[in-house]
Amino acid sequence: MAYSTDSAVAARVPGIATSADGAKGFVQRLVMQTVFGVLESQGRSALLPEAVISTILSQLNVTTNYEPLNCQKVVLSLAEMVMKNDPPSCIIMSNTVTGICTNMNDNMKACMVAPAMMVTITSINNSYSTISGTLSTTNIIMANWSKEMWQSALNRAVRMLASGPYRSNFFSASAAVGGN
């Protein structure tokens, strides 16, 4: 869920977006497809015809807000961190940014980048690991769902994200129904 405009990074991390808009679009599509999948499944469980399900889904709008992390340098293993001479921006393990390595030297947890050169591993700022959004509908039946019904659907979507191919990015995800 990060991006880099550096082609060398993109070559080493094939799944990384090449722009902030690309990363935002990916997150938008992933969340939307997951929510739609949950609602489609609920429609099938209620024995609704496919045409009705399709109409209902066309009346939904999912928008997400997300600030992607710009990774101009990366390391992909702890061994590589020891070997690299200049500090990386993003530490990526199994296609997930797990930390940011900076040049600051203090008493914080540090990574070895070169012999006797300590750099600080900082956690990822919440602004880069928080996805917020809205789900709205013009479908009269769904517009009158209770908060509990919406929460149940969102909880299923979160479980799907946390068990899907990008599970390491969503392992601690949660969703809450707010609004009017």
PDB file of C-alpha atoms in Angstrom:
ATOM      1  CA  MET A   1       0.000   0.000   0.000  1.00  0.00           C
ATOM      2  CA  ALA A   2       2.937   2.237  -0.735  1.00  0.00           C
ATOM      3  CA  TYR A   3       4.368   3.735  -3.887  1.00  0.00           C
ATOM      4  CA  SER A   4       7.657   4.732  -5.440  1.00  0.00           C
ATOM      5  CA  THR A   5       8.461   6.807  -8.479  1.00  0.00           C
ATOM      6  CA  ASP A   6      11.921   5.190  -8.606  1.00  0.00           C
ATOM      7  CA  SER A   7      12.042   2.512 -11.318  1.00  0.00           C
ATOM      8  CA  ALA A   8      14.735   0.605  -9.387  1.00  0.00           C
ATOM      9  CA  VAL A   9      12.315   0.201  -6.467  1.00  0.00           C
ATOM     10  CA  ALA A  10       9.520  -0.897  -8.809  1.00  0.00           C
ATOM     11  CA  ALA A  11      11.856  -3.519 -10.300  1.00  0.00           C
ATOM     12  CA  ARG A  12      12.624  -4.929  -6.837  1.00  0.00           C
ATOM     13  CA  VAL A  13       9.055  -4.690  -5.498  1.00  0.00           C
ATOM     14  CA  PRO A  14       6.829  -5.549  -8.480  1.00  0.00           C
ATOM     15  CA  GLY A  15       3.565  -4.940  -6.602  1.00  0.00           C
ATOM     16  CA  ILE A  16       4.397  -1.404  -5.519  1.00  0.00           C
ATOM     17  CA  ALA A  17       2.412   1.406  -7.118  1.00  0.00           C
ATOM     18  CA  THR A  18       4.352   3.881  -9.240  1.00  0.00           C
ATOM     19  CA  SER A  19       2.405   6.941  -8.053  1.00  0.00           C
ATOM     20  CA  ALA A  20       0.368   8.149  -5.094  1.00  0.00           C
ATOM     21  CA  ASP A  21      -2.760   8.105  -7.262  1.00  0.00           C
ATOM     22  CA  GLY A  22      -1.995   4.526  -8.300  1.00  0.00           C
ATOM     23  CA  ALA A  23      -1.721   3.438  -4.654  1.00  0.00           C
ATOM     24  CA  LYS A  24      -4.938   5.260  -3.752  1.00  0.00           C
ATOM     25  CA  GLY A  25      -6.744   3.705  -6.713  1.00  0.00           C
ATOM     26  CA  PHE A  26      -5.553   0.233  -5.749  1.00  0.00           C
ATOM     27  CA  VAL A  27      -6.841   0.648  -2.175  1.00  0.00           C
ATOM     28  CA  GLN A  28     -10.132   2.083  -3.467  1.00  0.00           C
ATOM     29  CA  ARG A  29     -10.686  -0.884  -5.817  1.00  0.00           C
ATOM     30  CA  LEU A  30      -9.659  -3.459  -3.209  1.00  0.00           C
ATOM     31  CA  VAL A  31     -12.032  -2.093  -0.558  1.00  0.00           C
ATOM     32  CA  MET A  32     -14.864  -1.577  -3.039  1.00  0.00           C
ATOM     33  CA  GLN A  33     -14.559  -5.088  -4.506  1.00  0.00           C
ATOM     34  CA  THR A  34     -14.504  -6.592  -1.023  1.00  0.00           C
ATOM     35  CA  VAL A  35     -17.569  -4.672   0.185  1.00  0.00           C
ATOM     36  CA  PHE A  36     -19.416  -5.472  -3.040  1.00  0.00           C
ATOM     37  CA  GLY A  37     -18.460  -9.149  -2.656  1.00  0.00           C
ATOM     38  CA  VAL A  38     -19.941  -9.250   0.843  1.00  0.00           C
ATOM     39  CA  LEU A  39     -23.163  -7.547  -0.250  1.00  0.00           C
ATOM     40  CA  GLU A  40     -23.415  -9.757  -3.335  1.00  0.00           C
ATOM     41  CA  SER A  41     -23.071 -12.830  -1.111  1.00  0.00           C
ATOM     42  CA  GLN A  42     -25.794 -11.506   1.195  1.00  0.00           C
ATOM     43  CA  GLY A  43     -28.068 -10.976  -1.799  1.00  0.00           C
ATOM     44  CA  ARG A  44     -27.491 -14.530  -2.974  1.00  0.00           C
ATOM     45  CA  SER A  45     -28.153 -15.844   0.544  1.00  0.00           C
ATOM     46  CA  ALA A  46     -31.467 -13.973   0.454  1.00  0.00           C
ATOM     47  CA  LEU A  47     -32.166 -15.722  -2.896  1.00  0.00           C
ATOM     48  CA  LEU A  48     -32.335 -12.450  -4.808  1.00  0.00           C
ATOM     49  CA  PRO A  49     -32.099 -12.742  -8.600  1.00  0.00           C
ATOM     50  CA  GLU A  50     -28.733 -11.737 -10.098  1.00  0.00           C
ATOM     51  CA  ALA A  51     -30.364  -8.807 -11.911  1.00  0.00           C
ATOM     52  CA  VAL A  52     -31.662  -7.416  -8.605  1.00  0.00           C
ATOM     53  CA  ILE A  53     -28.255  -7.867  -6.945  1.00  0.00           C
ATOM     54  CA  SER A  54     -26.605  -6.095  -9.870  1.00  0.00           C
ATOM     55  CA  THR A  55     -29.070  -3.199  -9.613  1.00  0.00           C
ATOM     56  CA  ILE A  56     -28.504  -2.884  -5.859  1.00  0.00           C
ATOM     57  CA  LEU A  57     -24.714  -2.867  -6.294  1.00  0.00           C
ATOM     58  CA  SER A  58     -24.986  -0.206  -9.002  1.00  0.00           C
ATOM     59  CA  GLN A  59     -26.737   1.996  -6.427  1.00  0.00           C
ATOM     60  CA  LEU A  60     -23.803   1.836  -4.000  1.00  0.00           C
ATOM     61  CA  ASN A  61     -20.917   4.263  -3.821  1.00  0.00           C
ATOM     62  CA  VAL A  62     -17.719   3.445  -1.920  1.00  0.00           C
ATOM     63  CA  THR A  63     -15.075   6.120  -1.425  1.00  0.00           C
ATOM     64  CA  THR A  64     -11.841   5.749   0.491  1.00  0.00           C
ATOM     65  CA  ASN A  65      -9.376   8.217   1.937  1.00  0.00           C
ATOM     66  CA  TYR A  66      -5.811   7.030   2.214  1.00  0.00           C
ATOM     67  CA  GLU A  67      -2.377   8.660   2.307  1.00  0.00           C
ATOM     68  CA  PRO A  68       0.100   6.254   0.677  1.00  0.00           C
ATOM     69  CA  LEU A  69       3.700   6.051   1.866  1.00  0.00           C
ATOM     70  CA  ASN A  70       6.361   7.188  -0.614  1.00  0.00           C
ATOM     71  CA  CYS A  71       9.197   4.624  -0.593  1.00  0.00           C
ATOM     72  CA  GLN A  72      12.159   5.994  -2.541  1.00  0.00           C
ATOM     73  CA  LYS A  73      14.538   3.339  -1.209  1.00  0.00           C
ATOM     74  CA  VAL A  74      13.770  -0.140   0.079  1.00  0.00           C
ATOM     75  CA  VAL A  75      15.375  -3.146   1.689  1.00  0.00           C
ATOM     76  CA  LEU A  76      13.780  -6.554   1.449  1.00  0.00           C
ATOM     77  CA  SER A  77      15.566  -8.562   4.154  1.00  0.00           C
ATOM     78  CA  LEU A  78      17.408  -8.057   7.404  1.00  0.00           C
ATOM     79  CA  ALA A  79      20.606  -9.330   5.784  1.00  0.00           C
ATOM     80  CA  GLU A  80      20.295  -6.652   3.153  1.00  0.00           C
ATOM     81  CA  MET A  81      19.991  -3.973   5.823  1.00  0.00           C
ATOM     82  CA  VAL A  82      23.371  -5.013   7.192  1.00  0.00           C
ATOM     83  CA  MET A  83      24.912  -4.808   3.720  1.00  0.00           C
ATOM     84  CA  LYS A  84      23.452  -1.552   2.494  1.00  0.00           C
ATOM     85  CA  ASN A  85      25.521   1.625   2.907  1.00  0.00           C
ATOM     86  CA  ASP A  86      22.834   4.260   2.834  1.00  0.00           C
ATOM     87  CA  PRO A  87      19.730   4.070   4.954  1.00  0.00           C
ATOM     88  CA  PRO A  88      16.570   2.803   3.282  1.00  0.00           C
ATOM     89  CA  SER A  89      13.291   4.638   3.398  1.00  0.00           C
ATOM     90  CA  CYS A  90      11.061   1.572   3.707  1.00  0.00           C
ATOM     91  CA  ILE A  91      11.675  -1.868   5.148  1.00  0.00           C
ATOM     92  CA  ILE A  92       9.523  -4.269   3.120  1.00  0.00           C
ATOM     93  CA  MET A  93       8.975  -7.851   4.250  1.00  0.00           C
ATOM     94  CA  SER A  94       6.612 -10.125   2.309  1.00  0.00           C
ATOM     95  CA  ASN A  95       5.270  -7.209   0.238  1.00  0.00           C
ATOM     96  CA  THR A  96       4.370  -5.214   3.352  1.00  0.00           C
ATOM     97  CA  VAL A  97       6.103  -2.085   4.604  1.00  0.00           C
ATOM     98  CA  THR A  98       7.010  -3.019   8.179  1.00  0.00           C
ATOM     99  CA  GLY A  99       9.037   0.013   9.216  1.00  0.00           C
ATOM    100  CA  ILE A 100      10.996   3.020   8.118  1.00  0.00           C
ATOM    101  CA  CYS A 101      14.737   3.205   8.586  1.00  0.00           C
ATOM    102  CA  THR A 102      16.143   6.701   9.129  1.00  0.00           C
ATOM    103  CA  ASN A 103      19.599   8.151   9.786  1.00  0.00           C
ATOM    104  CA  MET A 104      18.800   9.399  13.278  1.00  0.00           C
ATOM    105  CA  ASN A 105      20.838   7.766  16.043  1.00  0.00           C
ATOM    106  CA  ASP A 106      19.290   7.702  19.486  1.00  0.00           C
ATOM    107  CA  ASN A 107      18.240   5.129  22.049  1.00  0.00           C
ATOM    108  CA  MET A 108      15.402   3.823  19.903  1.00  0.00           C
ATOM    109  CA  LYS A 109      15.348   0.398  18.234  1.00  0.00           C
ATOM    110  CA  ALA A 110      17.973   0.554  15.500  1.00  0.00           C
ATOM    111  CA  CYS A 111      18.967  -1.381  12.416  1.00  0.00           C
ATOM    112  CA  MET A 112      22.516  -1.966  11.208  1.00  0.00           C
ATOM    113  CA  VAL A 113      22.983  -0.545   7.765  1.00  0.00           C
ATOM    114  CA  ALA A 114      26.758  -0.646   7.546  1.00  0.00           C
ATOM    115  CA  PRO A 115      29.306  -1.811  10.105  1.00  0.00           C
ATOM    116  CA  ALA A 116      29.168   0.492  13.140  1.00  0.00           C
ATOM    117  CA  MET A 117      26.507   2.682  11.538  1.00  0.00           C
ATOM    118  CA  MET A 118      23.279   2.683  13.504  1.00  0.00           C
ATOM    119  CA  VAL A 119      20.053   4.002  12.064  1.00  0.00           C
ATOM    120  CA  THR A 120      16.703   4.203  13.763  1.00  0.00           C
ATOM    121  CA  ILE A 121      13.782   2.028  12.776  1.00  0.00           C
ATOM    122  CA  THR A 122      10.644   4.041  13.316  1.00  0.00           C
ATOM    123  CA  SER A 123       7.121   2.766  13.157  1.00  0.00           C
ATOM    124  CA  ILE A 124       4.940   3.777  10.272  1.00  0.00           C
ATOM    125  CA  ASN A 125       2.936   6.919  10.955  1.00  0.00           C
ATOM    126  CA  ASN A 126      -0.781   6.192  11.411  1.00  0.00           C
ATOM    127  CA  SER A 127      -1.612   8.491   8.511  1.00  0.00           C
ATOM    128  CA  TYR A 128       0.000   5.904   6.202  1.00  0.00           C
ATOM    129  CA  SER A 129      -1.721   2.899   7.758  1.00  0.00           C
ATOM    130  CA  THR A 130      -5.251   4.235   8.128  1.00  0.00           C
ATOM    131  CA  ILE A 131      -7.902   3.870   5.470  1.00  0.00           C
ATOM    132  CA  SER A 132     -11.157   5.688   6.050  1.00  0.00           C
ATOM    133  CA  GLY A 133     -14.107   5.918   3.783  1.00  0.00           C
ATOM    134  CA  THR A 134     -17.789   6.181   3.187  1.00  0.00           C
ATOM    135  CA  LEU A 135     -20.372   3.860   1.769  1.00  0.00           C
ATOM    136  CA  SER A 136     -23.556   5.434   0.495  1.00  0.00           C
ATOM    137  CA  THR A 137     -26.535   4.030  -1.341  1.00  0.00           C
ATOM    138  CA  THR A 138     -29.570   5.269  -3.206  1.00  0.00           C
ATOM    139  CA  ASN A 139     -31.266   1.888  -2.791  1.00  0.00           C
ATOM    140  CA  ILE A 140     -34.291   2.487  -0.567  1.00  0.00           C
ATOM    141  CA  ILE A 141     -34.095  -0.896   1.161  1.00  0.00           C
ATOM    142  CA  MET A 142     -30.389  -0.722   1.980  1.00  0.00           C
ATOM    143  CA  ALA A 143     -30.676   2.939   2.942  1.00  0.00           C
ATOM    144  CA  ASN A 144     -32.957   1.806   5.757  1.00  0.00           C
ATOM    145  CA  TRP A 145     -30.675  -0.930   7.065  1.00  0.00           C
ATOM    146  CA  SER A 146     -29.931  -0.675  10.765  1.00  0.00           C
ATOM    147  CA  LYS A 147     -26.461   0.208  11.997  1.00  0.00           C
ATOM    148  CA  GLU A 148     -26.182  -3.405  13.192  1.00  0.00           C
ATOM    149  CA  MET A 149     -26.836  -4.757   9.685  1.00  0.00           C
ATOM    150  CA  TRP A 150     -24.236  -2.426   8.185  1.00  0.00           C
ATOM    151  CA  GLN A 151     -21.748  -3.260  10.943  1.00  0.00           C
ATOM    152  CA  SER A 152     -22.224  -6.974  10.254  1.00  0.00           C
ATOM    153  CA  ALA A 153     -21.542  -6.447   6.538  1.00  0.00           C
ATOM    154  CA  LEU A 154     -18.475  -4.298   7.241  1.00  0.00           C
ATOM    155  CA  ASN A 155     -17.146  -6.837   9.752  1.00  0.00           C
ATOM    156  CA  ARG A 156     -17.373  -9.525   7.060  1.00  0.00           C
ATOM    157  CA  ALA A 157     -15.532  -7.266   4.606  1.00  0.00           C
ATOM    158  CA  VAL A 158     -12.770  -6.658   7.159  1.00  0.00           C
ATOM    159  CA  ARG A 159     -12.436 -10.418   7.788  1.00  0.00           C
ATOM    160  CA  MET A 160     -12.167 -10.998   4.031  1.00  0.00           C
ATOM    161  CA  LEU A 161      -9.453  -8.344   3.706  1.00  0.00           C
ATOM    162  CA  ALA A 162      -7.593  -9.778   6.721  1.00  0.00           C
ATOM    163  CA  SER A 163      -7.634 -13.284   5.236  1.00  0.00           C
ATOM    164  CA  GLY A 164      -7.056 -12.362   1.589  1.00  0.00           C
ATOM    165  CA  PRO A 165      -3.899 -11.903  -0.463  1.00  0.00           C
ATOM    166  CA  TYR A 166      -3.115  -8.584   1.263  1.00  0.00           C
ATOM    167  CA  ARG A 167      -3.784  -9.942   4.765  1.00  0.00           C
ATOM    168  CA  SER A 168      -0.528  -8.590   6.190  1.00  0.00           C
ATOM    169  CA  ASN A 169      -1.797  -5.088   5.392  1.00  0.00           C
ATOM    170  CA  PHE A 170      -5.153  -5.698   7.083  1.00  0.00           C
ATOM    171  CA  PHE A 171      -4.327  -8.005  10.008  1.00  0.00           C
ATOM    172  CA  SER A 172      -5.397  -5.383  12.552  1.00  0.00           C
ATOM    173  CA  ALA A 173      -8.131  -3.740  10.482  1.00  0.00           C
ATOM    174  CA  SER A 174     -11.450  -2.679  11.910  1.00  0.00           C
ATOM    175  CA  ALA A 175     -14.517  -0.897  10.585  1.00  0.00           C
ATOM    176  CA  ALA A 176     -17.139   1.152  12.350  1.00  0.00           C
ATOM    177  CA  VAL A 177     -20.497   2.417  11.235  1.00  0.00           C
ATOM    178  CA  GLY A 178     -20.961   6.083  11.893  1.00  0.00           C
ATOM    179  CA  GLY A 179     -23.162   8.619  10.279  1.00  0.00           C
ATOM    180  CA  ASN A 180     -26.705   9.734  10.439  1.00  0.00           C
TER     181      ASN A 180
END
